[in-house]
XYZ file of C-alpha atoms in Angstrom:
423
model
C -7.962 46.797 65.560
C -7.455 43.984 63.002
C -4.028 45.420 62.106
C -3.098 45.511 65.735
C -4.058 41.871 66.119
C -1.913 40.885 63.185
C 0.963 42.993 64.399
C 1.058 41.952 68.028
C -0.830 38.635 67.995
C -2.269 39.646 71.348
C -4.838 37.608 73.197
C -7.038 39.135 75.861
C -8.784 37.212 78.595
C -11.404 39.091 80.536
C -13.387 37.670 83.438
C -16.512 39.088 85.066
C -15.373 38.260 88.595
C -11.842 39.627 88.669
C -11.072 43.290 89.253
C -7.918 43.071 87.123
C -7.647 42.559 83.397
C -4.666 40.400 82.510
C -2.796 41.342 79.407
C -0.529 38.711 77.899
C 1.825 39.611 75.121
C 2.143 36.451 73.082
C 5.022 35.264 70.918
C 4.678 34.925 67.165
C 3.849 31.251 67.539
C 0.307 29.976 67.679
C 0.794 28.854 71.300
C -2.404 29.098 73.343
C -2.223 30.450 76.865
C -4.685 29.043 79.384
C -6.194 31.224 82.075
C -4.134 29.422 84.691
C -0.923 30.230 82.846
C -1.582 33.950 83.054
C -0.039 35.563 86.141
C -1.947 38.524 87.506
C 0.444 41.035 89.015
C -0.664 43.625 91.538
C 1.150 46.805 92.435
C 2.460 45.461 95.750
C 6.203 45.207 96.262
C 5.934 41.463 96.761
C 4.277 40.827 93.403
C 6.409 43.289 91.514
C 9.572 41.715 92.924
C 8.359 38.256 91.911
C 7.799 39.503 88.364
C 11.273 41.088 88.349
C 12.919 37.849 89.440
C 11.207 35.835 86.697
C 11.260 38.204 83.753
C 14.666 37.872 82.212
C 16.772 39.383 84.996
C 20.409 38.825 84.081
C 22.338 37.075 86.825
C 25.458 39.049 87.732
C 27.438 36.080 89.136
C 30.385 35.258 86.918
C 32.424 32.047 86.797
C 34.199 31.677 90.120
C 31.565 33.656 92.009
C 28.773 32.595 94.327
C 25.252 33.842 93.621
C 24.492 35.686 96.870
C 21.023 36.220 98.312
C 21.013 38.832 101.086
C 18.154 38.022 103.451
C 17.110 40.756 105.878
C 18.810 43.852 104.515
C 17.420 46.194 107.143
C 17.432 49.968 107.124
C 20.117 51.886 105.222
C 22.944 53.073 107.484
C 21.607 51.033 110.421
C 21.097 47.422 109.373
C 24.037 45.014 109.426
C 22.565 43.397 106.323
C 22.648 46.754 104.543
C 26.362 47.098 105.228
C 27.020 43.563 103.991
C 25.207 44.555 100.809
C 27.230 47.756 100.407
C 30.514 45.843 100.640
C 29.433 43.351 97.978
C 27.986 45.980 95.645
C 31.293 47.842 95.852
C 33.057 44.686 94.647
C 35.119 44.236 97.795
C 34.353 40.503 98.005
C 35.611 39.185 94.641
C 33.960 35.762 95.004
C 30.535 37.189 95.892
C 27.986 38.510 93.386
C 25.000 40.113 95.115
C 22.174 38.974 92.845
C 19.138 39.199 95.147
C 18.076 41.266 98.167
C 15.197 39.925 100.257
C 13.635 42.512 102.564
C 10.183 41.463 103.859
C 9.470 44.484 106.057
C 10.578 47.531 104.080
C 9.210 46.080 100.831
C 6.028 45.021 102.627
C 4.124 46.305 105.640
C 6.853 48.765 106.602
C 7.165 50.387 103.173
C 5.292 53.545 104.186
C 7.305 54.142 107.353
C 10.119 56.707 107.376
C 12.813 53.976 107.295
C 10.793 52.254 104.567
C 10.912 55.391 102.443
C 14.663 55.605 103.064
C 14.948 52.010 101.900
C 12.993 52.812 98.722
C 15.373 55.685 97.962
C 18.373 53.420 98.493
C 16.764 50.679 96.375
C 16.372 53.124 93.493
C 20.023 54.147 93.821
C 21.115 50.490 93.767
C 19.047 49.693 90.687
C 20.445 52.713 88.885
C 24.013 51.474 89.406
C 23.289 47.728 89.472
C 20.175 47.077 87.356
C 20.565 43.294 87.547
C 20.073 43.120 91.329
C 16.649 41.683 92.154
C 14.620 42.880 95.152
C 11.930 40.749 96.786
C 10.097 39.954 99.989
C 10.518 36.189 100.212
C 13.046 33.492 99.365
C 10.191 31.592 97.727
C 10.205 34.209 94.934
C 13.675 33.208 93.771
C 14.214 31.448 90.432
C 16.365 28.342 90.224
C 20.045 29.069 90.956
C 22.357 29.494 87.984
C 25.537 29.434 90.093
C 26.357 28.061 93.554
C 23.909 29.931 95.761
C 24.864 31.492 99.107
C 22.233 32.907 101.461
C 23.498 35.593 103.824
C 20.888 35.724 106.585
C 21.037 38.950 108.567
C 17.486 39.336 109.831
C 16.008 39.261 113.316
C 17.352 36.426 115.454
C 13.814 35.191 116.112
C 13.213 34.776 112.353
C 16.385 32.807 111.644
C 15.004 29.267 112.104
C 12.305 29.921 109.490
C 14.639 31.762 107.140
C 17.186 28.945 107.240
C 14.506 26.402 106.271
C 13.401 28.655 103.406
C 16.991 29.068 102.225
C 17.436 25.292 102.156
C 14.176 24.865 100.235
C 15.195 27.430 97.614
C 18.470 26.102 96.320
C 21.079 27.504 98.710
C 24.284 25.476 98.826
C 25.770 27.422 101.758
C 24.250 29.651 104.425
C 26.084 32.515 106.131
C 24.206 33.042 109.391
C 24.624 36.136 111.543
C 25.119 35.758 115.293
C 23.870 34.240 117.503
C 22.029 32.123 114.919
C 18.837 31.473 116.902
C 17.158 32.601 120.137
C 17.850 29.296 121.931
C 20.204 26.335 121.832
C 17.316 23.974 121.055
C 16.349 25.969 117.970
C 19.931 26.279 116.755
C 20.500 22.541 117.175
C 17.353 21.905 115.136
C 18.623 24.220 112.407
C 21.971 22.416 112.344
C 20.197 19.081 111.978
C 17.976 20.348 109.133
C 20.994 21.673 107.255
C 22.909 18.448 107.754
C 20.041 16.363 106.362
C 19.823 18.637 103.317
C 23.574 18.630 102.713
C 23.743 22.404 103.201
C 26.694 23.928 105.044
C 26.066 26.666 107.601
C 28.889 29.054 108.489
C 28.656 31.863 111.009
C 29.314 35.595 110.825
C 31.593 35.621 113.857
C 33.947 38.131 112.268
C 36.202 38.515 115.304
C 37.461 34.980 114.674
C 39.438 36.439 111.746
C 40.325 39.833 113.284
C 43.879 41.130 113.208
C 43.815 42.087 116.892
C 42.723 38.582 117.891
C 45.411 36.944 115.778
C 48.183 39.186 117.082
C 47.045 38.763 120.689
C 46.984 34.983 120.426
C 50.412 34.969 118.790
C 51.879 37.015 121.639
C 50.138 34.995 124.348
C 51.639 31.812 122.889
C 55.085 33.180 123.811
C 54.055 33.833 127.442
C 53.369 30.601 129.372
C 50.911 31.084 132.215
C 49.570 34.380 130.858
C 45.897 35.346 130.825
C 44.168 36.890 127.785
C 41.245 39.293 128.151
C 38.989 40.179 125.211
C 37.300 43.569 125.565
C 34.227 44.687 123.613
C 32.666 48.142 123.794
C 29.543 49.861 122.487
C 28.829 53.588 122.561
C 25.338 53.812 124.065
C 24.549 56.799 126.260
C 24.765 55.803 129.912
C 21.161 56.638 130.764
C 18.081 54.570 131.692
C 16.351 55.640 128.484
C 19.213 54.675 126.160
C 20.044 51.421 127.920
C 16.357 50.522 128.295
C 15.923 50.850 124.530
C 19.051 48.729 124.039
C 17.828 46.039 126.459
C 14.469 45.788 124.683
C 15.872 45.783 121.130
C 18.436 43.149 122.110
C 16.116 41.214 124.364
C 18.120 37.996 124.017
C 20.590 39.571 126.445
C 24.173 40.825 126.314
C 25.826 37.405 126.348
C 23.721 36.266 123.371
C 24.179 39.562 121.584
C 27.059 41.964 122.153
C 29.440 39.571 123.925
C 28.572 36.541 121.784
C 31.554 37.291 119.519
C 33.906 36.980 122.493
C 32.243 33.750 123.610
C 32.736 32.418 120.068
C 36.458 33.178 120.415
C 36.525 31.223 123.661
C 34.706 28.273 122.076
C 36.906 28.370 118.950
C 40.362 28.878 120.461
C 40.259 28.207 124.227
C 38.309 24.948 124.464
C 35.502 26.654 126.391
C 32.370 24.516 126.411
C 29.759 24.041 129.108
C 31.166 20.584 129.895
C 34.734 21.915 130.153
C 34.115 24.937 132.405
C 35.622 24.343 135.847
C 35.019 27.810 137.286
C 33.587 31.210 136.338
C 34.089 34.344 138.388
C 32.444 37.730 137.831
C 34.426 40.904 138.458
C 31.909 42.510 140.821
C 33.735 45.834 140.937
C 33.457 46.320 137.170
C 30.173 44.575 136.383
C 26.617 45.894 136.522
C 23.222 44.246 135.967
C 20.103 46.413 135.776
C 16.359 46.085 135.300
C 15.130 48.914 133.058
C 11.985 49.827 131.147
C 12.150 49.749 127.380
C 10.161 51.970 124.989
C 7.205 49.573 125.244
C 7.009 50.082 129.002
C 8.036 46.485 129.696
C 10.943 45.780 132.020
C 14.104 44.005 130.882
C 16.963 42.713 133.022
C 20.428 42.581 131.489
C 24.051 43.491 132.005
C 25.017 46.979 130.945
C 28.622 45.890 131.568
C 30.169 42.597 132.581
C 33.621 41.168 133.182
C 34.303 37.551 134.054
C 37.075 34.968 134.025
C 36.654 31.331 132.995
C 38.971 28.510 134.002
C 38.581 25.280 132.060
C 39.032 21.740 133.271
C 41.908 21.447 130.799
C 43.769 24.261 132.562
C 43.149 27.329 130.373
C 42.178 30.699 131.847
C 40.650 33.496 129.764
C 38.605 36.624 130.500
C 35.887 38.647 128.747
C 34.901 42.257 129.361
C 31.933 43.972 127.662
C 30.549 47.463 128.237
C 27.498 48.906 126.472
C 28.720 52.446 127.231
C 32.464 51.904 126.869
C 33.104 53.548 123.499
C 33.724 52.199 119.997
C 37.029 50.331 120.313
C 37.548 46.641 120.939
C 40.880 45.327 122.125
C 42.619 42.438 123.817
C 45.250 42.289 126.541
C 47.715 39.676 127.733
C 48.669 39.775 131.405
C 51.066 37.791 133.533
C 49.753 35.417 136.161
C 50.395 38.196 138.694
C 48.175 40.649 136.795
C 50.820 42.771 135.070
C 49.698 43.809 131.578
C 52.245 42.660 128.997
C 50.484 43.366 125.695
C 47.505 45.270 124.290
C 46.222 45.470 120.720
C 43.302 47.583 119.524
C 40.717 47.231 116.809
C 41.040 49.414 114.835
C 44.803 49.828 114.962
C 46.596 52.887 113.550
C 46.619 51.412 110.037
C 42.894 50.661 110.105
C 41.988 54.104 111.467
C 42.765 55.567 108.037
C 40.103 53.292 106.548
C 37.665 54.175 109.346
C 38.071 57.903 108.671
C 37.407 57.402 104.954
C 34.289 55.340 105.631
C 32.966 57.867 108.157
C 33.252 60.534 105.481
C 31.567 58.343 102.865
C 28.735 57.130 105.136
C 28.406 59.854 107.812
C 25.132 58.577 109.306
C 25.988 54.868 109.434
C 26.596 52.923 112.651
C 30.199 53.536 113.836
C 30.924 49.873 114.575
C 30.512 49.031 110.876
C 33.730 50.883 110.166
C 35.909 49.542 112.967
C 35.131 45.985 111.869
C 34.916 46.726 108.147
C 37.933 44.658 106.950
C 36.832 41.648 108.979
C 33.321 41.647 107.515
C 34.938 41.554 104.074
C 37.270 38.716 105.057
C 34.519 36.457 106.402
C 32.192 37.064 103.424
C 34.949 36.494 100.898
C 36.055 33.240 102.523
C 32.497 31.932 102.720
C 31.691 33.011 99.141
C 34.863 31.417 97.757
C 34.134 28.246 99.707
C 30.633 28.212 98.193
C 31.950 28.776 94.686
C 34.946 26.439 94.485
C 35.139 24.508 97.754
C 38.147 26.372 99.160
C 38.516 26.018 102.905
C 36.884 28.894 104.818
C 39.838 29.280 107.164
C 38.982 30.614 110.607
C 35.252 30.910 109.934
C 33.084 29.448 112.681
C 30.729 26.587 111.865
C 27.202 26.185 113.191
C 28.651 23.566 115.545
C 30.817 26.264 117.130
C 27.728 28.493 117.269
C 25.816 25.817 119.185
C 28.644 25.485 121.719
C 28.832 29.290 121.994
C 25.110 29.698 122.598
C 25.200 26.925 125.211
C 27.934 28.822 127.049
C 25.887 32.048 126.889
C 22.807 30.338 128.325
C 24.913 28.642 131.006
C 26.763 31.782 132.109
C 23.901 34.300 132.217
C 22.107 33.056 135.386
C 25.418 32.252 137.118
C 26.791 35.754 136.574
C 23.489 37.409 137.488
C 23.460 35.462 140.743
C 27.053 36.416 141.542
C 26.225 40.102 141.095
C 23.292 40.118 143.541
């Protein structure tokens, strides 16, 4: 034992009240470690991830890259955060280095669930290919940033206000916030104010703002004075009370704050649609449907399963939105004459993008289909935000939190008006 002491210079501290013996491997100096300096690690994911973050993990961000923290990864093949992570790990966003993945549920209380076990399998695969990626359960576990830090928050909407505050407190220069940003306008305005005071910029994941089909539709409409543009969004839920009831409960904020929020962001960004500037809104009663259905919990939820409406602004613009939970997987936009004749239609994905969709479906056969149709746009938004974080380049076309506030105000304003018109 004397030889071992000389060889390792190891000091043991044993207490009579603790259930864990803390072993500290000392350096060859004569430095003395106090009991308070020793960190007792348990076998929980939270503690293990904290140790990983602070034990010599090599940051993967290179010069010209942002150090990205993915917050709220979600389940493999189902979570939007997971797909963001996949795109960065594959190197498709050159200015983004995915250094940390924060997943409170599947690395915590949900670890033993079936999705939690799937997450653990995926985590092991990631670490095999990318050993420098750190996994943890809380932003508070992060070390100090070594490069401009970007938090990509893709958790539950209800958690976003807290997660944004934690991102600010833990060295994030920029925050990429998934839609709609917060459950209510009041909360989102408070988040915007907190970020402003801290000097942290918040940009939104409204990917349709940079979509090819939106750009081409707007370009055509600009050549047709007096025309009306309609943005159409579809999901592929089964048209049954059980399927829609589950959808209503899981997306309890409502269709206009969830599925159709991307279209409302387009209206706020490009058509001057704000609550103060809306002159008139008209629901298409023949197309639209609002139902009250029971979710898996047995509680009832009232929401649109499909909605179409037209907004006229006080400044003279007219634009329409159509959303259908059971309409399929494609999104598209049309331009019609003032008399209602369709002049132009452009789909997402278009023929060129369908090749990419087919390849992704083969590579990730159990993933959500909408990931693939919007795949290039997710890359575009992340890359622009990451590059902006790294070198200050303008994030062209990316919505700010100010646009998100205006968008959420419009959603809250329209929902009761449209529900009343459909009675």
